[in-house]
Coordinates of C-alpha atoms in Angstrom, one line a residue:
M1 CA 135.1 105.7 9.6
S2 CA 133.3 102.9 11.0
G3 CA 129.6 103.1 11.3
T4 CA 129.4 101.8 14.7
D5 CA 128.6 104.1 17.6
P6 CA 131.4 104.4 20.2
G7 CA 128.8 104.1 22.9
S8 CA 127.7 100.8 21.5
R9 CA 131.1 99.0 21.5
P10 CA 131.1 95.5 22.7
G11 CA 131.4 95.3 26.5
R12 CA 130.3 98.8 27.1
G13 CA 126.9 100.1 28.1
P14 CA 125.2 103.4 27.4
G15 CA 127.4 106.4 27.8
G16 CA 130.6 104.4 27.2
R17 CA 130.6 102.8 30.7
S18 CA 131.6 99.3 31.2
G19 CA 128.9 96.8 31.7
L20 CA 130.9 95.0 34.4
R21 CA 130.9 97.1 37.5
G22 CA 134.3 97.1 39.2
R23 CA 134.3 95.5 42.6
L24 CA 136.7 96.3 45.4
R25 CA 138.7 93.4 46.6
T26 CA 138.1 93.0 50.3
R27 CA 140.1 91.0 52.8
P28 CA 138.3 87.8 53.7
R29 CA 137.0 87.7 57.2
Y30 CA 137.2 84.5 59.2
T31 CA 135.4 83.7 62.4
G32 CA 137.3 82.4 65.4
P33 CA 139.8 83.5 68.0
S34 CA 142.9 85.4 67.2
F35 CA 146.3 83.8 67.3
N36 CA 147.2 85.7 70.4
R37 CA 144.4 84.0 72.2
L38 CA 145.8 80.6 71.2
I39 CA 149.2 81.2 72.7
P40 CA 148.3 79.9 76.2
N41 CA 146.8 76.7 74.8
I42 CA 149.9 76.3 72.6
L43 CA 152.1 76.6 75.8
T44 CA 149.9 74.0 77.5
L45 CA 150.3 71.7 74.5
L46 CA 154.1 72.1 74.8
G47 CA 153.9 71.2 78.4
L48 CA 151.9 68.1 77.7
C49 CA 154.5 67.1 75.1
A50 CA 157.3 67.7 77.6
G51 CA 155.5 65.4 80.2
L52 CA 155.1 62.6 77.6
T53 CA 158.7 63.0 76.6
A54 CA 159.8 62.8 80.3
I55 CA 158.1 59.4 80.4
R56 CA 159.9 58.3 77.3
F57 CA 163.3 59.3 78.8
A58 CA 162.4 57.4 82.0
L59 CA 161.8 54.3 80.0
D60 CA 165.3 54.7 78.6
A61 CA 166.7 55.2 82.2
Q62 CA 167.7 58.8 81.3
W63 CA 166.8 60.2 84.7
E64 CA 168.4 63.6 84.3
K65 CA 166.5 64.4 81.1
A66 CA 163.3 63.2 82.6
A67 CA 163.7 65.3 85.7
V68 CA 164.6 68.4 83.6
L69 CA 161.4 68.0 81.5
I70 CA 159.2 67.8 84.6
V71 CA 160.8 71.1 85.7
V72 CA 160.0 72.5 82.3
C73 CA 156.4 71.4 82.6
A74 CA 156.2 73.3 85.9
A75 CA 157.7 76.5 84.3
I76 CA 155.2 76.2 81.4
D77 CA 152.3 75.7 83.8
A78 CA 153.3 78.8 85.8
L79 CA 153.3 80.9 82.5
D80 CA 150.2 79.7 80.5
G81 CA 147.6 80.7 83.1
R82 CA 149.1 84.1 83.7
L83 CA 149.5 84.7 80.0
A84 CA 145.9 83.7 79.4
R85 CA 144.8 86.3 81.9
L86 CA 147.1 88.9 80.5
L87 CA 145.8 88.3 76.9
K88 CA 142.2 88.0 78.1
A89 CA 142.2 84.5 76.6
T90 CA 140.8 82.5 79.5
S91 CA 138.2 80.0 78.5
R92 CA 136.6 76.8 79.8
F93 CA 138.4 74.8 77.1
G94 CA 141.7 76.2 78.2
A95 CA 141.0 75.4 81.9
E96 CA 140.0 71.8 81.1
F97 CA 143.0 71.3 78.7
D98 CA 145.3 72.7 81.4
S99 CA 143.9 70.3 84.0
L100 CA 144.4 67.3 81.7
S101 CA 147.9 68.4 81.0
D102 CA 148.6 68.8 84.7
F103 CA 147.3 65.4 85.5
L104 CA 149.7 63.8 83.1
C105 CA 152.7 66.0 83.8
F106 CA 152.4 66.2 87.6
G107 CA 150.4 63.1 88.4
V108 CA 151.2 60.3 86.0
A109 CA 154.8 61.3 84.8
P110 CA 156.4 61.7 88.3
A111 CA 154.8 58.5 89.6
L112 CA 156.0 56.5 86.5
I113 CA 159.5 58.0 86.7
L114 CA 159.9 57.0 90.4
F115 CA 158.5 53.6 89.7
L116 CA 160.9 53.0 87.0
W117 CA 163.7 54.6 89.0
T118 CA 163.5 52.6 92.2
L119 CA 160.0 51.2 93.1
H120 CA 159.9 48.6 90.3
D121 CA 161.8 46.3 92.7
G122 CA 158.8 46.1 94.8
R123 CA 156.6 44.8 92.0
G124 CA 152.9 45.3 92.7
L125 CA 153.6 46.7 96.2
G126 CA 156.0 49.2 94.7
F127 CA 153.4 50.3 92.2
A128 CA 150.7 51.0 94.8
P129 CA 152.1 54.3 96.1
C130 CA 152.5 55.5 92.4
L131 CA 148.9 54.6 91.7
L132 CA 147.7 56.3 94.9
F133 CA 149.6 59.5 94.0
A134 CA 148.2 59.6 90.5
V135 CA 144.6 59.1 91.9
C136 CA 145.1 61.9 94.4
S137 CA 146.3 64.2 91.7
A138 CA 143.2 63.5 89.6
L139 CA 141.0 64.1 92.6
R140 CA 142.7 67.3 93.4
L141 CA 142.3 68.6 89.9
A142 CA 138.7 67.5 89.7
R143 CA 138.0 69.4 92.9
F144 CA 139.6 72.5 91.5
N145 CA 137.6 72.3 88.3
A146 CA 134.4 71.7 90.2
S147 CA 135.0 74.9 92.2
L148 CA 135.4 76.8 89.0
S149 CA 132.2 75.5 87.5
D150 CA 130.3 76.2 90.7
A151 CA 131.6 79.8 91.0
P152 CA 129.0 81.6 88.8
A153 CA 126.1 80.0 90.7
L154 CA 127.2 81.4 94.1
A155 CA 125.5 84.7 93.7
L156 CA 122.1 83.1 92.9
G157 CA 121.9 80.9 96.0
G158 CA 124.0 78.5 97.8
P159 CA 127.1 79.0 100.0
P160 CA 128.4 82.5 100.3
P161 CA 131.4 83.5 98.4
A162 CA 134.8 82.8 99.9
P163 CA 136.3 85.6 102.0
A164 CA 138.9 87.8 100.4
Y165 CA 141.8 86.5 102.5
S166 CA 141.3 82.9 101.2
Q167 CA 142.0 84.0 97.6
N168 CA 145.7 84.0 98.4
F169 CA 145.6 80.3 99.4
F170 CA 145.2 77.0 97.6
T171 CA 143.2 74.2 99.2
G172 CA 145.8 71.4 99.5
V173 CA 149.2 71.2 97.8
P174 CA 148.9 72.2 94.1
A175 CA 149.8 69.6 91.5
P176 CA 153.2 71.1 90.3
A177 CA 154.4 71.5 93.9
G178 CA 153.3 68.0 94.7
A179 CA 155.4 66.7 91.7
G180 CA 158.4 68.7 92.9
L181 CA 158.0 67.2 96.4
V182 CA 157.8 63.6 95.3
L183 CA 160.8 64.1 92.9
F184 CA 163.0 65.3 95.8
P185 CA 164.6 61.8 96.2
L186 CA 165.6 61.9 92.5
F187 CA 167.0 65.4 92.8
A188 CA 168.9 64.6 96.0
A189 CA 170.3 61.3 94.7
L190 CA 171.6 62.9 91.6
V191 CA 173.4 65.6 93.5
L192 CA 174.7 63.2 96.1
Q193 CA 176.1 61.0 93.5
D194 CA 177.9 63.9 91.9
W195 CA 179.4 64.8 95.3
G196 CA 180.5 61.2 95.8
W197 CA 178.2 60.5 98.7
V198 CA 177.0 57.1 97.3
K199 CA 175.6 55.6 100.6
L200 CA 173.5 58.7 101.3
A201 CA 172.3 58.7 97.7
G202 CA 171.3 55.0 98.1
A203 CA 169.4 55.9 101.3
V204 CA 167.2 58.5 99.7
R205 CA 166.6 56.1 96.8
H206 CA 165.3 53.4 99.1
P207 CA 161.9 52.2 97.9
V208 CA 160.4 52.6 101.4
F209 CA 161.4 56.2 101.6
V210 CA 160.2 57.0 98.1
G211 CA 156.9 55.1 98.6
T212 CA 156.2 56.8 101.9
L213 CA 156.8 60.2 100.3
L214 CA 154.4 59.5 97.5
V215 CA 151.6 58.5 99.9
V216 CA 152.2 61.6 102.2
V217 CA 152.3 64.1 99.3
G218 CA 149.3 62.5 97.7
G219 CA 147.4 63.0 100.9
L220 CA 148.5 66.6 101.2
M221 CA 147.2 67.2 97.7
V222 CA 143.7 66.1 98.5
S223 CA 143.7 67.6 102.0
T224 CA 142.2 70.9 103.0
L225 CA 145.5 72.3 104.1
P226 CA 145.7 76.0 103.1
T227 CA 148.9 76.7 101.1
W228 CA 150.1 80.0 99.8
S229 CA 149.3 80.6 96.2
F230 CA 151.8 83.6 95.8
K231 CA 149.5 85.3 93.3
N232 CA 148.8 88.4 95.3
F233 CA 151.6 87.9 97.8
K234 CA 152.7 91.2 99.3
V235 CA 156.2 91.7 100.7
R236 CA 157.0 94.1 103.5
A237 CA 159.3 96.9 102.5
D238 CA 162.0 95.9 104.9
Y239 CA 161.9 92.3 103.5
V240 CA 162.4 93.3 99.8
L241 CA 166.2 93.5 99.8
P242 CA 166.7 90.2 101.7
L243 CA 164.2 88.5 99.4
L244 CA 166.1 89.8 96.3
L245 CA 169.4 88.6 97.8
G246 CA 167.9 85.2 98.6
I247 CA 166.5 84.8 95.1
G248 CA 169.9 85.9 93.6
A249 CA 171.7 83.3 95.7
Y250 CA 169.2 80.6 94.7
V251 CA 169.6 81.4 91.0
A252 CA 173.4 81.2 91.4
I253 CA 173.0 77.8 93.0
M254 CA 170.7 76.8 90.2
L255 CA 173.2 77.7 87.6
T256 CA 176.1 75.9 89.3
E257 CA 174.4 73.0 91.1
P258 CA 170.9 72.6 89.6
W259 CA 170.0 69.3 91.3
A260 CA 171.1 70.8 94.7
A261 CA 168.9 73.8 94.0
L262 CA 165.9 71.8 93.1
A263 CA 166.3 69.5 96.1
T264 CA 166.7 72.6 98.4
G265 CA 163.6 74.1 96.8
G266 CA 161.5 71.1 97.7
L267 CA 162.7 71.3 101.3
I268 CA 162.0 75.0 101.5
Y269 CA 158.5 74.5 100.2
A270 CA 157.8 71.7 102.6
G271 CA 159.0 73.8 105.5
M272 CA 156.7 76.6 104.4
L273 CA 153.5 74.5 104.7
P274 CA 153.1 74.9 108.5
F275 CA 153.6 78.7 108.2
S276 CA 151.1 79.0 105.4
A277 CA 148.5 77.2 107.5
R278 CA 149.3 79.4 110.5
S279 CA 149.0 82.5 108.3
Y280 CA 145.6 81.4 107.0
H281 CA 144.2 80.7 110.4
R282 CA 145.5 84.1 111.7
L283 CA 143.8 85.9 108.9
K284 CA 140.6 83.9 109.5
R285 CA 140.7 84.9 113.2
E286 CA 141.2 88.6 112.3
A287 CA 138.3 88.5 109.9
D288 CA 136.0 86.8 112.3
S289 CA 136.8 89.3 115.0
R290 CA 135.7 92.2 112.8
L291 CA 132.2 90.6 112.3
E292 CA 129.5 92.0 114.5
P293 CA 127.8 89.5 116.7
V294 CA 124.3 88.6 115.5
A295 CA 121.6 88.6 118.2
A296 CA 119.8 85.3 118.7
D297 CA 116.4 86.8 119.3
P298 CA 115.0 89.0 116.5
E299 CA 113.3 91.3 119.1
E300 CA 116.7 91.9 120.7
A301 CA 118.1 92.9 117.3
T302 CA 115.3 95.4 116.7
G303 CA 114.9 96.6 120.2

């Protein structure tokens, strides 16, 4: 037998226990947001790439692909904000990133597409409406971001918070809707060419019409015109079935004649602007009528 003590074997401590204590392998923890919270920003990034690619297709005179990508940008813009609120992933970075993406996709890209499509014949004069539209888009987005940054300070002092009815309205035409309105001539020309109405297609492609539309829509974007946001839009019970039938008919047209559906959508939205303004002023009058009149003299108010 060996004269060594079992308790004194190499690598063992007193009592036969190992000198190296076993350590549990734990999963490493990383600081930072979860992947789910990055999904809205990833969607915004995809929309930005789609807008840049639309400009590339316009440089190659592939107008159909350029128009489709702008529509894709609008669909992504409608999803990323709602998804961010659903996943509780809203952040200042996401809001700023979304605004920069909107400026390129709905301010720069549509203006460049229209310039390359028809306004380039006017040279510098043809570029002026495009420049004005892009500037109006930047100003509208800057005003929107300023309203977001000023919101936390409202409770401490300053102007009172906006009334509840105004939360269902935008101030001015939003950037995606503005892009859809200025691209109406492109949508209409594509469908008219498919139908063989070449002269009418040339009329809607005329630089004067396209330039005027750019200026008018740019002015609507920076205006104070109240427009429906459709975020908390409520539908009367008796209007639900007609609304569903109308949406179904529009989807059917979209699948069969997409350019006609997009052009019609622009006309429908433009026709809704006066009604949205009338609705806003009606709600404002109703809210003002509920307010109790304030006495001019303090003694009259107490006496």
